[in-house]
Amino acid sequence: MSFDPSTLYLFATMVAGMLGAMLWLFGRQENISALKWWGTAYLLGAASVAVWTVGSSTLDPMVLLGLNAIGFAACGLVWNAARIFHGRKASLLGLVLGPIAWIGAMTTVEDPAMRLTIGAGIVAIYAALTASELWSERRRAMQRRWLAIVIPVAHGCVLMLPILVGDLLRLNGQNFVSSFWVTLFSIELVLYAIGTVFVIFMMVSDRAVAVHKTAASIDPLSGMLNRRGFTEACARVIERESVAGRPVTVMIFDIDHFKSINDRFGHPAGDEILKLFSAVVVNSLRISDLSGRIGGEEFAALLPCSLEEGVLVAERVREAFENSNITCEEGAVDTTVSIGVAGGPAGTELEVLLASADTALYQAKRGGRNRVEAAEELPLSLENWRRKTAGLPASARQKPASVRA
């Protein structure tokens, strides 16, 4: 069964054109620059191949040269789209190098087979650069990233095949490149266009899920982890430290007299105090430490360190916040915080650590506020903590921060 190469090329360009329009419109609707770059690449490539296929026998050689250059520029657009999608700047130099190399080859090389080899090599290089850009993405683990690598790599391999085998491949006395290869490449072009769009939307979907998941774990006012995000992140850190046999320490911070700050200066001023305290906490901790706003004026942190080290860090936070020297039109704002600290051996559950730190926090408040208190002992379980606090006054029987409403 034989296929007319011109018909296959036109079919491939129609598919690429429709996919390009879809990508461009979706990118404009969702304001995703990378999709508009991908869509433009498809539209330019499809248009140049279509005009070249229909008018290759009648168009001026210089016009054909320009159409080919546009096709190579489209390959550069695909590579730049991958760069933009992953937060990198577009490489305008890389975009024009391919077309310039092709124009240079056409003006200096006379052998048609060599020209074809150079053209296939340029497209293969762009395909390899695109695959490399996708592979180098390290900000998140894309579950099906291997598809994003395999498709451009396979495209480059198909293009390089006639270059690698050269004159060894012949079909019915005709040059392999001028017969079977043209048919094979036409079919592969359709599959590549469809497969690439599938990968693009897969990556966009993964990115959207990651964005929503991050938003669900972040407190919008302070920019810190919320209760859910903090709990999930702490579970991972505790598991990691447990494997290494290292202790962990938990702190609970409660801004002193926060209700009076809201009543005296207003809720906008209270929000600014919360933002200020979150900045103090983040600046006082290491990059490996976790912190979050777990409710109202209450914050928490988990540090992979001993209790003694944790107490020193807590004292540093307390002093930094006290020395903030915030003033409003109504007067100076008291910026003090009470902190409860609890540490435990490797593998101690987060709920147990929070319960113990919460008891220490109560002791800090009862002792006059604006102080750091370390837990004297670690409860073996939450039930143990409940039994210990059963005899305390109702005002003292706070729930641990991990289970507080």
mmCIF file of C-alpha atoms in Angstrom:
data_model
loop_
_atom_site.group_PDB
_atom_site.id
_atom_site.type_symbol
_atom_site.label_atom_id
_atom_site.label_comp_id
_atom_site.label_asym_id
_atom_site.label_seq_id
_atom_site.Cartn_x
_atom_site.Cartn_y
_atom_site.Cartn_z
ATOM 1 C CA MET A 1 0.000 0.000 0.000
ATOM 2 C CA SER A 2 1.466 3.363 -1.032
ATOM 3 C CA PHE A 3 0.728 6.885 0.171
ATOM 4 C CA ASP A 4 1.086 10.122 -1.723
ATOM 5 C CA PRO A 5 3.668 12.171 0.220
ATOM 6 C CA SER A 6 1.973 15.483 -0.626
ATOM 7 C CA THR A 7 -1.362 14.261 0.718
ATOM 8 C CA LEU A 8 0.291 13.015 3.918
ATOM 9 C CA TYR A 9 2.095 16.306 4.409
ATOM 10 C CA LEU A 10 -1.110 18.315 3.922
ATOM 11 C CA PHE A 11 -2.942 16.071 6.379
ATOM 12 C CA ALA A 12 -0.134 16.513 8.899
ATOM 13 C CA THR A 13 -0.211 20.297 8.510
ATOM 14 C CA MET A 14 -3.990 20.370 8.953
ATOM 15 C CA VAL A 15 -3.678 18.429 12.212
ATOM 16 C CA ALA A 16 -0.808 20.628 13.398
ATOM 17 C CA GLY A 17 -2.700 23.787 12.468
ATOM 18 C CA MET A 18 -5.839 22.781 14.374
ATOM 19 C CA LEU A 19 -3.798 21.773 17.409
ATOM 20 C CA GLY A 20 -1.844 25.034 17.218
ATOM 21 C CA ALA A 21 -5.026 27.108 17.144
ATOM 22 C CA MET A 22 -6.376 25.149 20.109
ATOM 23 C CA LEU A 23 -3.165 25.687 22.099
ATOM 24 C CA TRP A 24 -3.023 29.396 21.300
ATOM 25 C CA LEU A 25 -6.669 30.032 22.191
ATOM 26 C CA PHE A 26 -6.404 28.032 25.416
ATOM 27 C CA GLY A 27 -3.191 29.830 26.336
ATOM 28 C CA ARG A 28 -4.869 33.189 25.753
ATOM 29 C CA GLN A 29 -7.940 32.177 27.744
ATOM 30 C CA GLU A 30 -5.907 30.887 30.707
ATOM 31 C CA ASN A 31 -3.148 33.519 30.304
ATOM 32 C CA ILE A 32 -0.409 30.886 29.962
ATOM 33 C CA SER A 33 2.409 32.342 27.849
ATOM 34 C CA ALA A 34 4.017 28.978 27.137
ATOM 35 C CA LEU A 35 0.834 27.667 25.481
ATOM 36 C CA LYS A 36 0.726 30.708 23.211
ATOM 37 C CA TRP A 37 4.342 30.042 22.235
ATOM 38 C CA TRP A 38 3.531 26.388 21.522
ATOM 39 C CA GLY A 39 0.426 27.359 19.545
ATOM 40 C CA THR A 40 2.347 29.917 17.491
ATOM 41 C CA ALA A 41 5.016 27.316 16.744
ATOM 42 C CA TYR A 42 2.419 24.844 15.471
ATOM 43 C CA LEU A 43 0.659 27.464 13.345
ATOM 44 C CA LEU A 44 3.884 28.751 11.777
ATOM 45 C CA GLY A 45 5.200 25.262 11.134
ATOM 46 C CA ALA A 46 1.934 24.087 9.629
ATOM 47 C CA ALA A 47 1.624 27.138 7.397
ATOM 48 C CA SER A 48 5.187 26.910 6.083
ATOM 49 C CA VAL A 49 4.959 23.166 5.333
ATOM 50 C CA ALA A 50 1.543 23.567 3.671
ATOM 51 C CA VAL A 51 2.693 26.379 1.358
ATOM 52 C CA TRP A 52 5.903 24.513 0.596
ATOM 53 C CA THR A 53 3.997 21.299 -0.238
ATOM 54 C CA VAL A 54 1.465 23.000 -2.517
ATOM 55 C CA GLY A 55 3.797 25.423 -4.266
ATOM 56 C CA SER A 56 7.218 23.772 -4.188
ATOM 57 C CA SER A 57 7.220 23.425 -7.969
ATOM 58 C CA THR A 58 6.108 26.978 -8.760
ATOM 59 C CA LEU A 59 7.408 29.214 -5.998
ATOM 60 C CA ASP A 60 10.608 31.200 -6.261
ATOM 61 C CA PRO A 61 13.621 29.457 -4.649
ATOM 62 C CA MET A 62 14.113 32.359 -2.264
ATOM 63 C CA VAL A 63 10.496 32.066 -1.110
ATOM 64 C CA LEU A 64 10.990 28.349 -0.502
ATOM 65 C CA LEU A 65 14.158 29.139 1.434
ATOM 66 C CA GLY A 66 12.192 31.543 3.635
ATOM 67 C CA LEU A 67 9.442 28.973 4.209
ATOM 68 C CA ASN A 68 11.998 26.428 5.331
ATOM 69 C CA ALA A 69 13.574 28.985 7.665
ATOM 70 C CA ILE A 70 10.144 29.647 9.216
ATOM 71 C CA GLY A 71 9.756 25.904 9.780
ATOM 72 C CA PHE A 72 13.056 25.774 11.682
ATOM 73 C CA ALA A 73 12.044 28.866 13.664
ATOM 74 C CA ALA A 74 8.893 26.971 14.676
ATOM 75 C CA CYS A 75 11.107 24.237 16.131
ATOM 76 C CA GLY A 76 12.943 26.911 18.091
ATOM 77 C CA LEU A 77 9.615 28.250 19.351
ATOM 78 C CA VAL A 78 8.741 24.800 20.721
ATOM 79 C CA TRP A 79 12.021 24.700 22.641
ATOM 80 C CA ASN A 80 11.482 28.227 23.982
ATOM 81 C CA ALA A 81 7.928 27.339 24.993
ATOM 82 C CA ALA A 82 9.337 24.558 27.193
ATOM 83 C CA ARG A 83 11.769 27.051 28.734
ATOM 84 C CA ILE A 84 9.016 29.581 29.462
ATOM 85 C CA PHE A 85 6.718 26.918 30.908
ATOM 86 C CA HIS A 86 9.413 26.063 33.445
ATOM 87 C CA GLY A 87 10.028 29.686 34.403
ATOM 88 C CA ARG A 88 13.084 30.402 32.286
ATOM 89 C CA LYS A 89 13.606 33.257 29.838
ATOM 90 C CA ALA A 90 13.193 32.761 26.120
ATOM 91 C CA SER A 91 16.426 32.338 24.174
ATOM 92 C CA LEU A 92 16.097 34.588 21.140
ATOM 93 C CA LEU A 93 19.588 33.647 19.995
ATOM 94 C CA GLY A 94 18.702 29.969 20.060
ATOM 95 C CA LEU A 95 15.495 30.778 18.200
ATOM 96 C CA VAL A 96 17.295 32.310 15.195
ATOM 97 C CA LEU A 97 20.384 30.090 15.077
ATOM 98 C CA GLY A 98 18.505 27.214 13.430
ATOM 99 C CA PRO A 99 17.084 29.292 10.562
ATOM 100 C CA ILE A 100 20.432 31.050 10.076
ATOM 101 C CA ALA A 101 22.247 27.699 9.916
ATOM 102 C CA TRP A 102 19.763 26.443 7.336
ATOM 103 C CA ILE A 103 20.073 29.548 5.157
ATOM 104 C CA GLY A 104 23.853 29.252 5.374
ATOM 105 C CA ALA A 105 23.703 25.590 4.342
ATOM 106 C CA MET A 106 21.430 26.354 1.387
ATOM 107 C CA THR A 107 23.768 29.044 0.091
ATOM 108 C CA THR A 108 26.991 27.056 0.481
ATOM 109 C CA VAL A 109 26.068 23.387 0.064
ATOM 110 C CA GLU A 110 25.095 22.075 -3.372
ATOM 111 C CA ASP A 111 24.394 18.408 -2.583
ATOM 112 C CA PRO A 112 20.620 17.915 -1.959
ATOM 113 C CA ALA A 113 21.242 14.905 0.288
ATOM 114 C CA MET A 114 23.627 16.927 2.427
ATOM 115 C CA ARG A 115 21.096 19.753 2.668
ATOM 116 C CA LEU A 116 18.480 17.287 3.824
ATOM 117 C CA THR A 117 20.911 15.891 6.363
ATOM 118 C CA ILE A 118 21.651 19.356 7.749
ATOM 119 C CA GLY A 119 17.946 20.199 7.961
ATOM 120 C CA ALA A 120 17.121 16.969 9.777
ATOM 121 C CA GLY A 121 20.043 17.574 12.110
ATOM 122 C CA ILE A 122 18.810 21.077 13.015
ATOM 123 C CA VAL A 123 15.327 19.787 13.874
ATOM 124 C CA ALA A 124 16.823 16.890 15.837
ATOM 125 C CA ILE A 125 18.946 19.321 17.859
ATOM 126 C CA TYR A 126 15.890 21.397 18.720
ATOM 127 C CA ALA A 127 14.046 18.203 19.731
ATOM 128 C CA ALA A 128 16.966 17.225 21.972
ATOM 129 C CA LEU A 129 17.035 20.702 23.543
ATOM 130 C CA THR A 130 13.302 20.475 24.231
ATOM 131 C CA ALA A 131 13.716 17.059 25.864
ATOM 132 C CA SER A 132 16.645 18.379 27.907
ATOM 133 C CA GLU A 133 14.566 21.338 29.097
ATOM 134 C CA LEU A 134 11.806 19.027 30.262
ATOM 135 C CA TRP A 135 14.267 16.673 31.937
ATOM 136 C CA SER A 136 16.042 19.443 33.837
ATOM 137 C CA GLU A 137 12.817 20.533 35.546
ATOM 138 C CA ARG A 138 13.449 20.017 39.266
ATOM 139 C CA ARG A 139 10.854 22.132 41.014
ATOM 140 C CA ARG A 140 8.375 19.260 41.200
ATOM 141 C CA ALA A 141 8.208 15.592 40.344
ATOM 142 C CA MET A 142 5.905 15.086 37.367
ATOM 143 C CA GLN A 143 4.528 11.576 37.680
ATOM 144 C CA ARG A 144 4.473 10.921 33.930
ATOM 145 C CA ARG A 145 7.512 12.987 33.017
ATOM 146 C CA TRP A 146 8.989 10.115 31.003
ATOM 147 C CA LEU A 147 6.368 10.752 28.287
ATOM 148 C CA ALA A 148 7.505 14.353 27.987
ATOM 149 C CA ILE A 149 11.045 13.087 27.395
ATOM 150 C CA VAL A 150 10.316 10.124 25.144
ATOM 151 C CA ILE A 151 8.193 11.988 22.572
ATOM 152 C CA PRO A 152 10.738 14.678 21.541
ATOM 153 C CA VAL A 153 13.596 12.166 21.784
ATOM 154 C CA ALA A 154 11.726 9.745 19.505
ATOM 155 C CA HIS A 155 11.042 12.605 17.091
ATOM 156 C CA GLY A 156 14.733 13.454 16.982
ATOM 157 C CA CYS A 157 15.685 9.800 16.472
ATOM 158 C CA VAL A 158 13.300 9.455 13.536
ATOM 159 C CA LEU A 159 14.841 12.538 11.967
ATOM 160 C CA MET A 160 18.375 11.292 12.540
ATOM 161 C CA LEU A 161 17.738 7.771 11.249
ATOM 162 C CA PRO A 162 18.535 8.465 7.569
ATOM 163 C CA ILE A 163 21.615 10.418 8.629
ATOM 164 C CA LEU A 164 22.912 7.498 10.684
ATOM 165 C CA VAL A 165 22.272 4.805 8.085
ATOM 166 C CA GLY A 166 22.990 6.942 5.027
ATOM 167 C CA ASP A 167 23.364 5.155 1.704
ATOM 168 C CA LEU A 168 22.977 1.708 3.286
ATOM 169 C CA LEU A 169 19.178 1.968 3.091
ATOM 170 C CA ARG A 170 17.646 1.603 -0.328
ATOM 171 C CA LEU A 171 14.135 0.706 -1.414
ATOM 172 C CA ASN A 172 13.411 -0.678 -4.893
ATOM 173 C CA GLY A 173 16.415 1.090 -6.335
ATOM 174 C CA GLN A 174 15.258 4.485 -5.071
ATOM 175 C CA ASN A 175 16.942 6.540 -2.431
ATOM 176 C CA PHE A 176 15.477 5.693 0.971
ATOM 177 C CA VAL A 177 15.187 9.364 1.877
ATOM 178 C CA SER A 178 13.171 10.242 -1.226
ATOM 179 C CA SER A 179 10.584 7.470 -0.931
ATOM 180 C CA PHE A 180 9.966 5.392 2.162
ATOM 181 C CA TRP A 181 11.473 7.985 4.489
ATOM 182 C CA VAL A 182 9.159 10.755 3.279
ATOM 183 C CA THR A 183 6.130 8.561 3.958
ATOM 184 C CA LEU A 184 7.407 7.490 7.355
ATOM 185 C CA PHE A 185 8.220 11.041 8.378
ATOM 186 C CA SER A 186 4.777 12.285 7.330
ATOM 187 C CA ILE A 187 3.085 9.702 9.543
ATOM 188 C CA GLU A 188 5.496 10.391 12.393
ATOM 189 C CA LEU A 189 4.832 14.126 12.100
ATOM 190 C CA VAL A 190 1.136 13.572 12.766
ATOM 191 C CA LEU A 191 1.847 11.304 15.734
ATOM 192 C CA TYR A 192 4.419 13.754 17.089
ATOM 193 C CA ALA A 193 2.016 16.700 16.853
ATOM 194 C CA ILE A 194 -0.756 14.830 18.660
ATOM 195 C CA GLY A 195 1.590 13.296 21.232
ATOM 196 C CA THR A 196 3.223 16.636 22.023
ATOM 197 C CA VAL A 197 -0.120 18.332 22.620
ATOM 198 C CA PHE A 198 -1.096 15.464 24.928
ATOM 199 C CA VAL A 199 2.111 15.992 26.908
ATOM 200 C CA ILE A 200 1.573 19.761 27.011
ATOM 201 C CA PHE A 201 -1.900 19.440 28.490
ATOM 202 C CA MET A 202 -0.650 16.760 30.875
ATOM 203 C CA MET A 203 1.999 19.163 32.177
ATOM 204 C CA VAL A 204 -0.496 22.032 32.421
ATOM 205 C CA SER A 205 -2.865 19.782 34.355
ATOM 206 C CA ASP A 206 -0.095 18.677 36.729
ATOM 207 C CA ARG A 207 0.949 22.293 37.244
ATOM 208 C CA ALA A 208 -2.647 23.354 37.982
ATOM 209 C CA VAL A 209 -3.057 20.528 40.502
ATOM 210 C CA ALA A 210 0.214 21.521 42.165
ATOM 211 C CA VAL A 211 -0.875 25.179 42.349
ATOM 212 C CA HIS A 212 -4.223 24.296 43.912
ATOM 213 C CA LYS A 213 -2.586 21.896 46.339
ATOM 214 C CA THR A 214 -0.117 24.566 47.380
ATOM 215 C CA ALA A 215 -2.910 27.120 47.796
ATOM 216 C CA ALA A 216 -4.801 24.679 50.027
ATOM 217 C CA SER A 217 -1.741 24.363 52.273
ATOM 218 C CA ILE A 218 -0.829 28.062 52.603
ATOM 219 C CA ASP A 219 -2.285 30.657 54.941
ATOM 220 C CA PRO A 220 -3.095 33.632 52.674
ATOM 221 C CA LEU A 221 -2.453 36.310 55.309
ATOM 222 C CA SER A 222 0.962 35.262 56.602
ATOM 223 C CA GLY A 223 2.162 33.263 53.599
ATOM 224 C CA MET A 224 3.126 30.433 55.959
ATOM 225 C CA LEU A 225 1.834 26.880 55.968
ATOM 226 C CA ASN A 226 -1.663 26.550 57.373
ATOM 227 C CA ARG A 227 -2.653 23.845 59.858
ATOM 228 C CA ARG A 228 -3.152 21.229 57.163
ATOM 229 C CA GLY A 229 0.050 22.049 55.305
ATOM 230 C CA PHE A 230 2.070 22.206 58.497
ATOM 231 C CA THR A 231 0.785 18.833 59.704
ATOM 232 C CA GLU A 232 1.488 17.120 56.377
ATOM 233 C CA ALA A 233 4.969 18.633 56.060
ATOM 234 C CA CYS A 234 5.838 17.745 59.660
ATOM 235 C CA ALA A 235 4.826 14.128 59.121
ATOM 236 C CA ARG A 236 7.341 13.861 56.288
ATOM 237 C CA VAL A 237 10.127 15.506 58.290
ATOM 238 C CA ILE A 238 9.486 13.354 61.366
ATOM 239 C CA GLU A 239 9.577 10.213 59.230
ATOM 240 C CA ARG A 240 12.848 11.324 57.626
ATOM 241 C CA GLU A 241 14.451 12.181 60.958
ATOM 242 C CA SER A 242 13.206 8.911 62.449
ATOM 243 C CA VAL A 243 15.074 6.944 59.798
ATOM 244 C CA ALA A 244 18.228 8.918 60.621
ATOM 245 C CA GLY A 245 17.671 8.497 64.368
ATOM 246 C CA ARG A 246 17.650 12.252 65.051
ATOM 247 C CA PRO A 247 15.421 14.052 67.616
ATOM 248 C CA VAL A 248 12.869 16.726 66.729
ATOM 249 C CA THR A 249 11.556 19.740 68.625
ATOM 250 C CA VAL A 250 8.193 21.475 68.350
ATOM 251 C CA MET A 251 7.337 25.046 69.371
ATOM 252 C CA ILE A 252 3.958 26.691 69.803
ATOM 253 C CA PHE A 253 3.814 30.503 69.723
ATOM 254 C CA ASP A 254 0.898 32.550 71.032
ATOM 255 C CA ILE A 255 0.992 36.339 70.597
ATOM 256 C CA ASP A 256 0.242 37.933 73.963
ATOM 257 C CA HIS A 257 -2.943 39.967 74.377
ATOM 258 C CA PHE A 258 -3.724 39.788 70.675
ATOM 259 C CA LYS A 259 -7.426 40.443 71.256
ATOM 260 C CA SER A 260 -6.604 43.718 72.973
ATOM 261 C CA ILE A 261 -4.452 44.705 69.981
ATOM 262 C CA ASN A 262 -7.447 44.177 67.687
ATOM 263 C CA ASP A 263 -9.750 46.043 70.053
ATOM 264 C CA ARG A 264 -7.382 48.981 70.542
ATOM 265 C CA PHE A 265 -5.862 49.444 67.105
ATOM 266 C CA GLY A 266 -8.327 47.648 64.820
ATOM 267 C CA HIS A 267 -8.220 44.418 62.849
ATOM 268 C CA PRO A 268 -6.017 45.793 60.011
ATOM 269 C CA ALA A 269 -3.349 46.554 62.608
ATOM 270 C CA GLY A 270 -3.823 43.069 64.041
ATOM 271 C CA ASP A 271 -3.263 41.591 60.593
ATOM 272 C CA GLU A 272 -0.049 43.570 60.249
ATOM 273 C CA ILE A 273 1.136 42.190 63.602
ATOM 274 C CA LEU A 274 0.446 38.653 62.375
ATOM 275 C CA LYS A 275 2.438 39.331 59.206
ATOM 276 C CA LEU A 276 5.254 40.839 61.259
ATOM 277 C CA PHE A 277 5.413 37.854 63.581
ATOM 278 C CA SER A 278 5.385 35.371 60.704
ATOM 279 C CA ALA A 279 8.353 37.231 59.178
ATOM 280 C CA VAL A 280 10.178 37.134 62.523
ATOM 281 C CA VAL A 281 9.644 33.377 62.796
ATOM 282 C CA VAL A 282 10.752 32.643 59.230
ATOM 283 C CA ASN A 283 13.857 34.849 59.549
ATOM 284 C CA SER A 284 14.813 33.208 62.842
ATOM 285 C CA LEU A 285 14.606 29.641 61.577
ATOM 286 C CA ARG A 286 16.809 27.634 59.257
ATOM 287 C CA ILE A 287 15.728 26.633 55.766
ATOM 288 C CA SER A 288 15.349 23.038 56.985
ATOM 289 C CA ASP A 289 12.899 24.055 59.742
ATOM 290 C CA LEU A 290 9.124 24.136 59.301
ATOM 291 C CA SER A 291 6.729 26.790 60.532
ATOM 292 C CA GLY A 292 3.055 27.550 60.108
ATOM 293 C CA ARG A 293 0.071 29.492 61.333
ATOM 294 C CA ILE A 294 -2.197 26.936 62.952
ATOM 295 C CA GLY A 295 -5.017 29.232 64.005
ATOM 296 C CA GLY A 296 -5.749 32.858 64.953
ATOM 297 C CA GLU A 297 -2.698 34.301 66.690
ATOM 298 C CA GLU A 298 -1.168 30.861 67.217
ATOM 299 C CA PHE A 299 1.846 29.638 65.258
ATOM 300 C CA ALA A 300 3.942 26.478 65.403
ATOM 301 C CA ALA A 301 7.344 25.288 64.251
ATOM 302 C CA LEU A 302 9.132 21.974 63.974
ATOM 303 C CA LEU A 303 12.924 21.820 64.075
ATOM 304 C CA PRO A 304 15.157 18.787 63.477
ATOM 305 C CA CYS A 305 17.219 19.422 66.617
ATOM 306 C CA SER A 306 17.437 18.717 70.331
ATOM 307 C CA LEU A 307 15.226 20.400 72.943
ATOM 308 C CA GLU A 308 18.114 22.537 74.166
ATOM 309 C CA GLU A 309 18.753 23.933 70.694
ATOM 310 C CA GLY A 310 15.036 24.517 70.230
ATOM 311 C CA VAL A 311 14.830 26.586 73.404
ATOM 312 C CA LEU A 312 17.645 28.828 72.142
ATOM 313 C CA VAL A 313 15.839 29.361 68.839
ATOM 314 C CA ALA A 314 12.569 30.112 70.659
ATOM 315 C CA GLU A 315 14.317 32.696 72.810
ATOM 316 C CA ARG A 316 15.729 34.287 69.664
ATOM 317 C CA VAL A 317 12.230 34.561 68.198
ATOM 318 C CA ARG A 318 10.843 36.040 71.424
ATOM 319 C CA GLU A 319 13.560 38.697 71.619
ATOM 320 C CA ALA A 320 13.273 39.635 67.945
ATOM 321 C CA PHE A 321 9.507 40.097 68.204
ATOM 322 C CA GLU A 322 9.746 42.069 71.452
ATOM 323 C CA ASN A 323 12.267 44.433 69.859
ATOM 324 C CA SER A 324 10.089 45.143 66.815
ATOM 325 C CA ASN A 325 9.146 48.604 68.201
ATOM 326 C CA ILE A 326 5.854 48.959 66.357
ATOM 327 C CA THR A 327 3.920 52.188 66.838
ATOM 328 C CA CYS A 328 0.547 53.381 65.524
ATOM 329 C CA GLU A 329 -1.277 56.709 65.725
ATOM 330 C CA GLU A 330 -2.898 55.472 68.929
ATOM 331 C CA GLY A 331 0.480 54.654 70.486
ATOM 332 C CA ALA A 332 3.051 51.869 70.831
ATOM 333 C CA VAL A 333 2.005 48.281 70.230
ATOM 334 C CA ASP A 334 3.156 45.651 72.689
ATOM 335 C CA THR A 335 4.747 42.884 70.640
ATOM 336 C CA THR A 336 5.411 40.001 72.961
ATOM 337 C CA VAL A 337 4.865 36.284 72.549
ATOM 338 C CA SER A 338 4.647 33.269 74.843
ATOM 339 C CA ILE A 339 6.308 30.092 73.589
ATOM 340 C CA GLY A 340 6.035 26.468 74.619
ATOM 341 C CA VAL A 341 8.774 24.078 73.502
ATOM 342 C CA ALA A 342 8.797 20.269 73.550
ATOM 343 C CA GLY A 343 11.325 17.820 72.200
ATOM 344 C CA GLY A 344 11.277 14.104 71.685
ATOM 345 C CA PRO A 345 13.394 11.238 70.413
ATOM 346 C CA ALA A 346 13.331 10.023 66.825
ATOM 347 C CA GLY A 347 9.899 8.875 65.717
ATOM 348 C CA THR A 348 7.836 10.796 68.317
ATOM 349 C CA GLU A 349 4.387 11.555 66.924
ATOM 350 C CA LEU A 350 3.569 15.161 66.061
ATOM 351 C CA GLU A 351 0.370 15.094 68.153
ATOM 352 C CA VAL A 352 2.336 14.066 71.230
ATOM 353 C CA LEU A 353 4.912 16.796 70.713
ATOM 354 C CA LEU A 354 2.227 19.439 70.169
ATOM 355 C CA ALA A 355 0.338 18.315 73.291
ATOM 356 C CA SER A 356 3.480 18.637 75.380
ATOM 357 C CA ALA A 357 4.413 22.006 73.844
ATOM 358 C CA ASP A 358 0.870 23.225 74.450
ATOM 359 C CA THR A 359 1.170 22.402 78.159
ATOM 360 C CA ALA A 360 4.480 24.318 78.258
ATOM 361 C CA LEU A 361 2.789 27.243 76.492
ATOM 362 C CA TYR A 362 0.155 27.384 79.230
ATOM 363 C CA GLN A 363 2.909 27.456 81.828
ATOM 364 C CA ALA A 364 4.541 30.374 79.994
ATOM 365 C CA LYS A 365 1.275 32.327 80.044
ATOM 366 C CA ARG A 366 0.627 31.498 83.687
ATOM 367 C CA GLY A 367 4.178 32.596 84.501
ATOM 368 C CA GLY A 368 3.641 36.141 83.232
ATOM 369 C CA ARG A 369 3.763 35.805 79.393
ATOM 370 C CA ASN A 370 6.585 37.020 77.127
ATOM 371 C CA ARG A 371 8.662 33.992 78.044
ATOM 372 C CA VAL A 372 9.807 30.586 76.798
ATOM 373 C CA GLU A 373 8.933 27.426 78.685
ATOM 374 C CA ALA A 374 10.259 23.954 77.891
ATOM 375 C CA ALA A 375 8.155 20.871 78.555
ATOM 376 C CA GLU A 376 9.354 18.985 81.600
ATOM 377 C CA GLU A 377 8.337 15.625 80.220
ATOM 378 C CA LEU A 378 6.879 14.167 77.085
ATOM 379 C CA PRO A 379 3.488 12.439 77.332
ATOM 380 C CA LEU A 380 3.498 8.896 76.053
ATOM 381 C CA SER A 381 0.211 9.488 74.265
ATOM 382 C CA LEU A 382 -2.624 11.976 73.896
ATOM 383 C CA GLU A 383 -4.639 9.926 76.368
ATOM 384 C CA ASN A 384 -1.818 10.413 78.865
ATOM 385 C CA TRP A 385 -1.963 14.163 78.236
ATOM 386 C CA ARG A 386 -5.743 14.215 78.764
ATOM 387 C CA ARG A 387 -5.414 12.384 82.087
ATOM 388 C CA LYS A 388 -2.728 14.837 83.240
ATOM 389 C CA THR A 389 -4.874 17.891 82.464
ATOM 390 C CA ALA A 390 -8.131 16.412 83.789
ATOM 391 C CA GLY A 391 -7.641 17.982 87.205
ATOM 392 C CA LEU A 392 -6.766 21.460 85.932
ATOM 393 C CA PRO A 393 -9.283 24.348 85.884
ATOM 394 C CA ALA A 394 -11.386 24.610 82.744
ATOM 395 C CA SER A 395 -9.416 27.656 81.585
ATOM 396 C CA ALA A 396 -6.220 25.661 81.732
ATOM 397 C CA ARG A 397 -7.489 22.568 79.969
ATOM 398 C CA GLN A 398 -6.688 23.700 76.427
ATOM 399 C CA LYS A 399 -6.817 21.159 73.707
ATOM 400 C CA PRO A 400 -3.452 20.509 72.110
ATOM 401 C CA ALA A 401 -2.923 22.705 69.076
ATOM 402 C CA SER A 402 -3.067 19.707 66.736
ATOM 403 C CA VAL A 403 -6.662 18.911 67.641
ATOM 404 C CA ARG A 404 -7.974 22.390 68.464
ATOM 405 C CA ALA A 405 -10.912 23.519 66.360
#
